[in-house]
Coordinates of C-alpha atoms in Angstrom, one line a residue:
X1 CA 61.2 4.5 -8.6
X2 CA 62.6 7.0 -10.9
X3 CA 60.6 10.8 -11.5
X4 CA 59.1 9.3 -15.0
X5 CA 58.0 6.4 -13.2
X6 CA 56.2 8.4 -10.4
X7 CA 54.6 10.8 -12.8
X8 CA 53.4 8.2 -15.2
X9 CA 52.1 6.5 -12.1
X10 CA 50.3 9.4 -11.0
X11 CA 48.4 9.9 -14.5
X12 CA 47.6 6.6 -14.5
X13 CA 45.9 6.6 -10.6
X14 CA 43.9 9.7 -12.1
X15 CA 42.7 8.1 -15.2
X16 CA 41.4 5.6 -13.1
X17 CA 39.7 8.0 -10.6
X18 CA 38.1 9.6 -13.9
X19 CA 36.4 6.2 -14.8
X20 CA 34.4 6.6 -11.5
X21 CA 32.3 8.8 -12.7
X22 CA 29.8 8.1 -15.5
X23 CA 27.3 10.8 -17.5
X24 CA 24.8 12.2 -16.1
X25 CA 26.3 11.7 -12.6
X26 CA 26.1 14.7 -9.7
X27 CA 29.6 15.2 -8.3
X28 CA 31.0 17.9 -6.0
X29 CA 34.4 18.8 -6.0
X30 CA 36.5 22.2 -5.5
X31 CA 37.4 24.8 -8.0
X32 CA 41.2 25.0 -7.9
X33 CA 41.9 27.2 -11.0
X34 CA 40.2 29.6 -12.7
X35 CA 41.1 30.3 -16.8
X36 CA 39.8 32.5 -19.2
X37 CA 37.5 29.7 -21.3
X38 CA 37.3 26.7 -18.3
X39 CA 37.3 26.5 -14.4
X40 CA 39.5 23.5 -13.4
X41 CA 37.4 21.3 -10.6
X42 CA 39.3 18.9 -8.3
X43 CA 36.9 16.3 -7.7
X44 CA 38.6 14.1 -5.4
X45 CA 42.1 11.8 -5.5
X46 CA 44.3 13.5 -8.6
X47 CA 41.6 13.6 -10.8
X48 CA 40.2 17.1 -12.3
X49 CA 37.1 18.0 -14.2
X50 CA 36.7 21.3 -16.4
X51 CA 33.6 23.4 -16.1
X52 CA 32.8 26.6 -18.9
X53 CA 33.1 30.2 -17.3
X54 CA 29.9 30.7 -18.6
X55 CA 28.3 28.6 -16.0
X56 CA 29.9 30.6 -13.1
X57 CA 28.7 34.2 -13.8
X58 CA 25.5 35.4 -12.5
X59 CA 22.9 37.1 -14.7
X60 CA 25.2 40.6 -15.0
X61 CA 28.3 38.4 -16.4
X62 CA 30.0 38.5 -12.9
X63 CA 31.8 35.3 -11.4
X64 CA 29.8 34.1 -8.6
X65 CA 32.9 31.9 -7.4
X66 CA 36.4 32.0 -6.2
X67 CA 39.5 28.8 -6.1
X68 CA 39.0 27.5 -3.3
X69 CA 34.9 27.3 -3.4
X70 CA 32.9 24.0 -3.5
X71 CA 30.3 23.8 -6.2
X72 CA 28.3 20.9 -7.6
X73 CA 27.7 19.6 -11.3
X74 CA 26.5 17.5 -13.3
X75 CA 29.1 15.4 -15.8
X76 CA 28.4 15.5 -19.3
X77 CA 31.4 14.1 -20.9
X78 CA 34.0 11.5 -19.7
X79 CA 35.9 11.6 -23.4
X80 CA 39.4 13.0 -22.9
X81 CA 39.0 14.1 -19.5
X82 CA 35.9 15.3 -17.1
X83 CA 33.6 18.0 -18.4
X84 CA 31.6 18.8 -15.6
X85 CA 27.8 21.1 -16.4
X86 CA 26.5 23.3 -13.4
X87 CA 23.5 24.7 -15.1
X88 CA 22.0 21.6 -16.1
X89 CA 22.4 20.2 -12.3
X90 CA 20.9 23.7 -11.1
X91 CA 18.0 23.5 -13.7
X92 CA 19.4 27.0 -15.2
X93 CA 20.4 25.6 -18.7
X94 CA 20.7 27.4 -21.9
X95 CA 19.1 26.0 -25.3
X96 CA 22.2 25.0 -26.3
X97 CA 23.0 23.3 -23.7
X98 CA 19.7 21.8 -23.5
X99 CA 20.2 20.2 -27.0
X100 CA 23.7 18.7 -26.1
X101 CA 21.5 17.2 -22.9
X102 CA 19.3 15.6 -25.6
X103 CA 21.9 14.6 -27.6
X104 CA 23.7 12.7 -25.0
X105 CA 20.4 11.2 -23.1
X106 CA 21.6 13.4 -20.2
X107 CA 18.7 14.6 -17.3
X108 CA 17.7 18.2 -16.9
X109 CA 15.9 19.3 -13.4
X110 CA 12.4 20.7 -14.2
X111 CA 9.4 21.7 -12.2
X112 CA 6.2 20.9 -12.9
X113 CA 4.3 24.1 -13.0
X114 CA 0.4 22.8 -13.9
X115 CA -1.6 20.0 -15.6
X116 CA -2.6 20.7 -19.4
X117 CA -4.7 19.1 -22.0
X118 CA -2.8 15.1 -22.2
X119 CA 0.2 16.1 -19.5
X120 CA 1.8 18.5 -17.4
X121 CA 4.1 22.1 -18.5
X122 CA 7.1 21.7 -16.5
X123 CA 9.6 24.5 -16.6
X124 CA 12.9 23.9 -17.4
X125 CA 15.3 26.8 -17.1
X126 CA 13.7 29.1 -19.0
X127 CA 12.4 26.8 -21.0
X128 CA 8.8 25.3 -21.0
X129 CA 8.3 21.7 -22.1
X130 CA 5.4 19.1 -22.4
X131 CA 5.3 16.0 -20.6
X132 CA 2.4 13.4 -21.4
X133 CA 0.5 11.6 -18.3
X134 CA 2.1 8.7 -19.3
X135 CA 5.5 9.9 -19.0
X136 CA 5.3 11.6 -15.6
X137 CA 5.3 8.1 -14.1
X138 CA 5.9 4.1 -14.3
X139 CA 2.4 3.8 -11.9
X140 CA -1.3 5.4 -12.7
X141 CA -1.9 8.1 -10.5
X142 CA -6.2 8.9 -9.4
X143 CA -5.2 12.2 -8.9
X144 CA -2.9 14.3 -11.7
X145 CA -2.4 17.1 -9.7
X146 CA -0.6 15.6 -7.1
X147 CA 2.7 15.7 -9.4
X148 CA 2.0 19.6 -9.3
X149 CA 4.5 22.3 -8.0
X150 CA 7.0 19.1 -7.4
X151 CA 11.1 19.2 -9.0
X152 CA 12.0 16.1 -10.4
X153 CA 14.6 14.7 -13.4
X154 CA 13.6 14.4 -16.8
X155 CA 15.1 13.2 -19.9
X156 CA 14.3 15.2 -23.5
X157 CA 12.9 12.8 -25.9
X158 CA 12.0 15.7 -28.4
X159 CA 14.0 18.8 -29.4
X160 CA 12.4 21.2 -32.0
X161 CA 12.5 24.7 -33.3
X162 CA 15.7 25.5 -31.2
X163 CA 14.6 24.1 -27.9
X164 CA 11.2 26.2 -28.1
X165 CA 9.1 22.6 -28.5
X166 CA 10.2 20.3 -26.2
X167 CA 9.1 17.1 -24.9
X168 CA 10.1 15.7 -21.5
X169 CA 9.9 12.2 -19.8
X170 CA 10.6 11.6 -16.4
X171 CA 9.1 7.8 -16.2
X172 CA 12.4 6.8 -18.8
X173 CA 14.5 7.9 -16.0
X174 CA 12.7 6.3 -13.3
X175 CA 12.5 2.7 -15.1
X176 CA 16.1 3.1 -15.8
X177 CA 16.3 3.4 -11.7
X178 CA 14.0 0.4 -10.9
X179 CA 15.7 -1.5 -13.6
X180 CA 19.1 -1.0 -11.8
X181 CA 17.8 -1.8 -8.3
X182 CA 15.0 -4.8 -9.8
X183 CA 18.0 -7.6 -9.1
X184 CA 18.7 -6.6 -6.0
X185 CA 15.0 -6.6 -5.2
X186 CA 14.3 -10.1 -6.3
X187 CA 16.6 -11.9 -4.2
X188 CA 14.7 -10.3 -1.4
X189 CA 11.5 -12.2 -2.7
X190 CA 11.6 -16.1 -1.3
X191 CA 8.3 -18.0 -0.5
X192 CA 7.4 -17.3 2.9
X193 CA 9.1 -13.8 2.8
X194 CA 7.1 -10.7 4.5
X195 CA 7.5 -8.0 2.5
X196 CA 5.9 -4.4 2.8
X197 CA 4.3 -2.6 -1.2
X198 CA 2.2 -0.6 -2.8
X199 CA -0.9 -1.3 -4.6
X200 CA -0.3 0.0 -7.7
X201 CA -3.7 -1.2 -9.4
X202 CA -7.2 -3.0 -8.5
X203 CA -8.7 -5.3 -11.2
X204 CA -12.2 -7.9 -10.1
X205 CA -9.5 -10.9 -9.8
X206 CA -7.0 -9.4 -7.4
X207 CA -4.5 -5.9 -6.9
X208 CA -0.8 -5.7 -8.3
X209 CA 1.8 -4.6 -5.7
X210 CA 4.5 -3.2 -6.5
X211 CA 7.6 -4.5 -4.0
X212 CA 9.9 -2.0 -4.9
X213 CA 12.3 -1.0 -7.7
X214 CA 9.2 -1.5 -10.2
X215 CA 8.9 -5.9 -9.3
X216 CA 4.9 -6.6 -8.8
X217 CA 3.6 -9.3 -7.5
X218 CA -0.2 -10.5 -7.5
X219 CA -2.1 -10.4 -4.8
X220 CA -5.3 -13.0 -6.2
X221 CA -8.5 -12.1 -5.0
X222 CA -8.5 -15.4 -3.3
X223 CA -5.5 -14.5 -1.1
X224 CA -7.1 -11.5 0.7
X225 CA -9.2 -12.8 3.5
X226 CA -10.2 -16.7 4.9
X227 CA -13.8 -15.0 3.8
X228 CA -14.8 -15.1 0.7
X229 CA -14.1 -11.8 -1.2
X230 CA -16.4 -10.4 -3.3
X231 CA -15.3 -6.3 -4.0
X232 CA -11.2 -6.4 -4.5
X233 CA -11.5 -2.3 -3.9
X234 CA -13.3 -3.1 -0.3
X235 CA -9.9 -4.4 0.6
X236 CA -7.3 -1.9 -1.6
X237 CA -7.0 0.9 -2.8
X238 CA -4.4 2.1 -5.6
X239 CA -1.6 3.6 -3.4
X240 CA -2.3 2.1 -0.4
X241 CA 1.2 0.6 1.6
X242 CA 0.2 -3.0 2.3
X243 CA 2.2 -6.1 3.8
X244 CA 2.0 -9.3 2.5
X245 CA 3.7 -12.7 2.4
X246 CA 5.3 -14.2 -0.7
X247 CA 3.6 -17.8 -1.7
X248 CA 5.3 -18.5 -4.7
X249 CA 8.1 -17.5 -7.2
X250 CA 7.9 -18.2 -10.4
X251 CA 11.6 -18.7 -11.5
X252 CA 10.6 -19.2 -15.4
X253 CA 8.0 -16.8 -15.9
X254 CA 9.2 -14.3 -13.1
X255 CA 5.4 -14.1 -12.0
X256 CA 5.4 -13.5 -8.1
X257 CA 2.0 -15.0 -6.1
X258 CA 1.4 -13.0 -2.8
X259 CA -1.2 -13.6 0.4
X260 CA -2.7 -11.4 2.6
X261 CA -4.5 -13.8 5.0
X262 CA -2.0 -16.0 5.7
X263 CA -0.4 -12.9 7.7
X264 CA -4.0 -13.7 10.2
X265 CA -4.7 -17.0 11.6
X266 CA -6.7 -19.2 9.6
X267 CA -9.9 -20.4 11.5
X268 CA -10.0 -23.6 9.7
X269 CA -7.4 -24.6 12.9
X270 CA -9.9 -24.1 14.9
X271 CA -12.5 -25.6 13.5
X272 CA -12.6 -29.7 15.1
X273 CA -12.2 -27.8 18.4
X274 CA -15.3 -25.5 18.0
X275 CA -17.4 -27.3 16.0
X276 CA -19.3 -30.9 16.7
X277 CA -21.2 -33.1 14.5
X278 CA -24.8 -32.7 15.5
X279 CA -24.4 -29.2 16.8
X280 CA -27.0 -26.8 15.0
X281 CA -25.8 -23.4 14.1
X282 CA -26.6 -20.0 12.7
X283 CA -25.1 -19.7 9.3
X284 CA -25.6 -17.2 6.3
X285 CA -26.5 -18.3 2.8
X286 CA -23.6 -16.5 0.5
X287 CA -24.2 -18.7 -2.8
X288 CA -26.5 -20.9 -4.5
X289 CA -24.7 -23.6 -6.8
X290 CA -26.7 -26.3 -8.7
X291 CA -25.5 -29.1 -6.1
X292 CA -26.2 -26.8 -3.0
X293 CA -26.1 -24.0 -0.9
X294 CA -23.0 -22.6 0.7
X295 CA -23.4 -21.7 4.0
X296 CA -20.9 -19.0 6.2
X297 CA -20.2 -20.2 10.0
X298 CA -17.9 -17.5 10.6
X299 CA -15.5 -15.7 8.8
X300 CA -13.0 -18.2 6.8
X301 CA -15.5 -21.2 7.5
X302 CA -18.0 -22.5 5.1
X303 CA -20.1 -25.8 5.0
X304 CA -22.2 -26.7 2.5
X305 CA -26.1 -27.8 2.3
X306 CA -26.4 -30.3 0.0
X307 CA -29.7 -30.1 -2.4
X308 CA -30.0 -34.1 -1.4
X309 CA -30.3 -33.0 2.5
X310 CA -33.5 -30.7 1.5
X311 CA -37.0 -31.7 1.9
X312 CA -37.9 -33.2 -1.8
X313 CA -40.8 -30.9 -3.4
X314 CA -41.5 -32.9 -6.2
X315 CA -40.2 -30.4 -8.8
X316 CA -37.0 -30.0 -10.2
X317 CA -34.5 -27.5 -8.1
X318 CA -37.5 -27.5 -5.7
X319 CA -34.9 -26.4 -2.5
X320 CA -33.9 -23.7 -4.0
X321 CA -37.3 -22.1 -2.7
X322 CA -36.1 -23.0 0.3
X323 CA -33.1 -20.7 0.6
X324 CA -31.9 -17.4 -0.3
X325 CA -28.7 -15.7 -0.7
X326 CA -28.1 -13.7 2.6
X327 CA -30.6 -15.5 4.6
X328 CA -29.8 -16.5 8.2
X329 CA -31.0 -19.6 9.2
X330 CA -30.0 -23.0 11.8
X331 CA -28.1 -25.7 10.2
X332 CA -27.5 -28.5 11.8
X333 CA -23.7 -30.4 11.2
X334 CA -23.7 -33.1 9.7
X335 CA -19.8 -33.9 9.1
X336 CA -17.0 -32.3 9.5
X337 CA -13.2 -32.7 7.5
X338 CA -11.0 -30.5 8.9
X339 CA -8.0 -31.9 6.3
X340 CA -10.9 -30.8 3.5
X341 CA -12.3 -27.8 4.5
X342 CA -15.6 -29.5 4.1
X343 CA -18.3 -28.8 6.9
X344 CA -21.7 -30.9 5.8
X345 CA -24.8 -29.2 6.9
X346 CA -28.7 -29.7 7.1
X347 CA -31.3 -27.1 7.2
X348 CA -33.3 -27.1 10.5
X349 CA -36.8 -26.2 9.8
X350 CA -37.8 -22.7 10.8
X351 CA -39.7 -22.9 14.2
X352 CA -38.9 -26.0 15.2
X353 CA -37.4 -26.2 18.9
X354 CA -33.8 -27.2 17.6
X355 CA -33.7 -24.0 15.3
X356 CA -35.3 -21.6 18.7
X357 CA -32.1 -23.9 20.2
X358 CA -29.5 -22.4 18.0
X359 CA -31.3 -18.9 17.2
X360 CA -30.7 -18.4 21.6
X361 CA -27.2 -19.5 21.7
X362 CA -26.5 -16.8 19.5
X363 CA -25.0 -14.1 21.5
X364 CA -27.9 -11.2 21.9
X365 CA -26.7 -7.7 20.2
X366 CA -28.6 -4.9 22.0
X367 CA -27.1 -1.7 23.1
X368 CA -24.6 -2.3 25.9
X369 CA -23.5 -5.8 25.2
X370 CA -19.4 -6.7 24.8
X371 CA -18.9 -8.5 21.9
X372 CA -16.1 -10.1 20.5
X373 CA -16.4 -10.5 16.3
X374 CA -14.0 -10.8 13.6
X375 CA -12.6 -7.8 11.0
X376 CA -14.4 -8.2 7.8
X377 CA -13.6 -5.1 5.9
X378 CA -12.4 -1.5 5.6
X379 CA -13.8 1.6 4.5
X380 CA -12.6 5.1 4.9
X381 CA -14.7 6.2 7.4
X382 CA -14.4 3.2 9.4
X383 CA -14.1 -1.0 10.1
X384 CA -16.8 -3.6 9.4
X385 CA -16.9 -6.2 12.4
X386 CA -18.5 -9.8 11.3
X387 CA -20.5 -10.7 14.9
X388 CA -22.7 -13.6 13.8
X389 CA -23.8 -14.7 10.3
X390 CA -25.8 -11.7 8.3
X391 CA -24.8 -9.7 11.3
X392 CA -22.4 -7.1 10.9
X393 CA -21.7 -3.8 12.4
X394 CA -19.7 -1.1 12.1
X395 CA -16.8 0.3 13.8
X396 CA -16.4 4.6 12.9
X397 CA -12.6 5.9 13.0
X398 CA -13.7 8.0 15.7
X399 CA -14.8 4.7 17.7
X400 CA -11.3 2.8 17.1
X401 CA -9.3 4.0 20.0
X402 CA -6.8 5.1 17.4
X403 CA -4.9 8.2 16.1
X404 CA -6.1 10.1 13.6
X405 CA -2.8 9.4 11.9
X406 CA -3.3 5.3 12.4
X407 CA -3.6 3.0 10.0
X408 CA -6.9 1.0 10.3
X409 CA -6.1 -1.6 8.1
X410 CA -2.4 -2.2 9.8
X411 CA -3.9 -1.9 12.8
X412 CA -6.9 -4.4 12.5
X413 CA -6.1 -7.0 9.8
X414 CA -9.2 -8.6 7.8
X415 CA -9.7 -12.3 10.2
X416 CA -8.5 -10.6 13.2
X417 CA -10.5 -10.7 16.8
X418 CA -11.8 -7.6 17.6
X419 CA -13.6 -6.9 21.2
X420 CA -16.5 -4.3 20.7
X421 CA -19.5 -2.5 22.7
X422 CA -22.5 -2.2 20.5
X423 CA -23.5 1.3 20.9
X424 CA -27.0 1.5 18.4
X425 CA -28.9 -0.9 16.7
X426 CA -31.2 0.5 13.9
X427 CA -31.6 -2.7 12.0
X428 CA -30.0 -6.0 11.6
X429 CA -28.1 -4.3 9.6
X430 CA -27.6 -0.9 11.1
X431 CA -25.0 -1.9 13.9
X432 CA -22.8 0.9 15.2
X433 CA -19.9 -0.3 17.4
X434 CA -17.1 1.0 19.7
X435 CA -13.9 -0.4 20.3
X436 CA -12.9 2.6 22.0
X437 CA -15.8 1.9 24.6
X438 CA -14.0 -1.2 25.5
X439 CA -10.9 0.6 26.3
X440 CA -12.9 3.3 28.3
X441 CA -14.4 0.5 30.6
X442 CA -11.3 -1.4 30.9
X443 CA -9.9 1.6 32.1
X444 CA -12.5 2.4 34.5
X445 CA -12.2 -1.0 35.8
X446 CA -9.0 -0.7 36.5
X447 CA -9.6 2.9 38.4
X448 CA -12.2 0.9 40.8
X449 CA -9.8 -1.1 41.9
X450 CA -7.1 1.0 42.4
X451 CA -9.4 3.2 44.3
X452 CA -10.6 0.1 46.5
X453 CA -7.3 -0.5 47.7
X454 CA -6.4 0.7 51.1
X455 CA -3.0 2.7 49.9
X456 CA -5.0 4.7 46.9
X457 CA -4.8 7.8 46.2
X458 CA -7.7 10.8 47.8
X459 CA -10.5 10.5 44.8
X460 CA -10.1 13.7 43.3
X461 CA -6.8 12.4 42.3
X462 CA -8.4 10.6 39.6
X463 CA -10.5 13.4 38.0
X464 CA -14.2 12.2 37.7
X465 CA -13.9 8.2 38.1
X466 CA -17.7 8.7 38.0
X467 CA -17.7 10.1 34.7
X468 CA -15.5 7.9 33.3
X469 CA -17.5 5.0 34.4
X470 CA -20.8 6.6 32.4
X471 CA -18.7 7.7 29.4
X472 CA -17.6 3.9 28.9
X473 CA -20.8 2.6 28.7
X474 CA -23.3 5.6 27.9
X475 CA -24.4 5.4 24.1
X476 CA -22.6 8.0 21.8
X477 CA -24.4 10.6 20.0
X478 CA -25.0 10.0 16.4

């Protein structure tokens, strides 16, 4: 190859490393020259950027780098060669150079520095600028100030009076981001697919999760729990991480359908094998229709009471006087199709002897007794347990067995078993519950047996096995 032919192949190799690097971008390379106008940057392979002078001197007009030194910039042209910015990669710019940033759609690095009246003063340079709520962010936040004291990237969408009134967006730059990585996203999302979110908002008929990359997916109300759901927010909350399972996928309307339960058993499997026609059982009343009452077995599992099954009155609707909404009753089973989720059930006459029947079977809740029920809901400060129709109680964080840093709602999924010592009983409805308990007697079990065996340990290598045993089952202080 001739010396023509290897120079003009060398300025071609470079032109092609130049087209690596696009606006906007953050690059590192080394200074390898410095001028009297420019700095000349190698940035990798044969190709080199330029960078102003101006941008290397400190405050006092001194150069604050030498050939040889790494630095990093941001590029701002690609026409005719690299031009590389460091003070609008450092948030340092000037208003000039502030203006060609809004000229060419280019980020600047800002801070915000407090909430305002409709936004946020971020602090750009030296520069303050306005950004509106709605700009700060592609999600609704419940709490403004969290956004405070944080750097981020912003694009200028206004420029006025010299770059005194200026008006920052940082949400363009993050839908520009989720837009990019939105394909790669959605082949991730199949039916059957677990995938781990964020809620990013609550409405009455379900929560929107956001899978990444800006792609939501609605999780229906009916989707959170084999119960029926009647409070979305008892089950979110905005900014919550949540796992879910993808149902369907829309390929023509890009609309994605998500469930919760199905990451839980659903009881309706169990149903033919717990459950006999004839049997009478405690249910709760949770709705009155005109052709009947619904009736909760368990969590997940309804039957229904027709209005034909109820004593006739003589007056129109007459069995609605029967039954209430939340009432606890005995109802015997009349049929059962497990393929239909349909359970048929009677009312049992209060005080007869087949209603005392299925009011004993009923496992008794007092202080002291092991339970085992089924998650119902989460709150804050702790975990509702379903233990028998209108009977719930209530397990406090402190009473989980968990960390403080845990995650309840990971942890114990709504429709999961959960084994519990019932610590207080106020009310039916007062119930106060430990799982912790459980794992205190379990372990003092296990410390009586060891301790029985003919190779144990002298007992005062235990510590107190006595007070172990009393602290599992003594009742903790309100």
């Amino acid at each position: 190859m001739s010396e023509s032919e290897e120079d003009f192949a060398a300025m071609f190799e470079a032109s092609l490393k130049a087209k690596r690097f696009e606006k906007g971008q953050t690059i590192e390379g080394t200074i390898v020259a410095i001028g009297p106008a420019v700095a000349f940057v190698d940035v990798g392979g044969k190709g080199e950027a330029t960078i102003e002078i101006g941008e290397l001197r400190d405050a006092e007009g001194n150069l604050e780098v030498a050939a040889g030194d790494r630095i990093q910039a941001m590029v701002v042209s690609t026409v005719g060669g690299l031009t590389l910015s460091r003070t609008l990669a450092l948030g340092a710019a000037t208003a000039r150079q502030l203006e060609d940033a809004f000229q060419a759609g280019l980020p600047v690095e800002g801070k915000v520095e407090r909430t305002v009246k409709g936004g946020y003063e971020v602090r750009i340079a030296r520069q303050r600028a306005f950004c509106p709520f709605s700009q700060i962010d592609t999600r609704r936040s419940a709490d403004p100030a969290e956004y405070e004291g944080r750097v981020y990237r912003f694009r200028i969408i206004e420029f006025k009076e010299g770059g005194k009134d200026l008006v920052v967006s940082r949400r363009a730059l993050v839908e520009e981001e989720e837009r990019a990585g939105a394909a790669e996203i959605r082949r991730t999302i199949v039916p059957g697919a677990v995938l781990t979110g964020r809620v990013s908002s609550v409405r009455e008929f379900g929560a929107f999760i956001n899978l990444g990359a800006g792609v939501e997916g609605l999780l229906h109300v009916s989707e959170m729990g084999w119960s029926r759901v009647s409070d979305t927010s008892q089950v979110v909350q905005p900014g919550d991480e949540i796992t879910v399972k993808v149902l369907r996928v829309d390929e023509t309307t890009q609309k994605i359908s998500l469930g919760l339960k199905q990451l839980t058993g659903d009881p309706w499997a169990q149903v033919q094998a717990t459950y006999e026609v004839g049997q009478v059982r405690t249910g709760r009343v949770t709705r009155l229709a005109e052709f009947g009452a619904f009736v909760e077995l368990e969590p997940g599992v309804e039957g229904l009471a027709h209005a034909s099954t109820f004593a006739p009155t003589g007056r129109a609707n007459g069995w609605r006087q029967s039954v209430t909404v939340d009432m606890t009753g005995a109802f015997e089973i009349l049929s059962i199709e497990p393929d239909k989720k349909r359970i048929g059930l009677a009312l049992v006459p209060e005080g007869s002897a087949r209603a005392d029947i299925a009011a004993s079977s009923q496992p008794a809740i007092v202080p002291g007794a092991r339970l085992t029920g089924k998650v119902e809901r989460h709150e804050k400060f702790g975990v509702f347990v379903f233990l028998a129709p209108g009977r719930t109680g209530l397990v406090p964080l402190s009473e989980t067995g968990l960390t403080r840093d845990a995650d309840a709602a990971k942890a114990f999924p709504v429709g999961s078993d959960m084994e519990v010592i019932v610590l207080d009983v106020e009310s039916p409805n007062r119930i106060r519950l430990s799982r912790k308990a459980v794992q205190d007697a379990q372990e003092a079990k296990e410390l009586t047996e060891y301790a029985a065996r003919p190779d144990a340990a002298p007992p005062q290598g235990f510590g107190s096995l006595a007070d172990k045993l009393r602290g599992a089952l003594a009742p903790r202080d309100k």
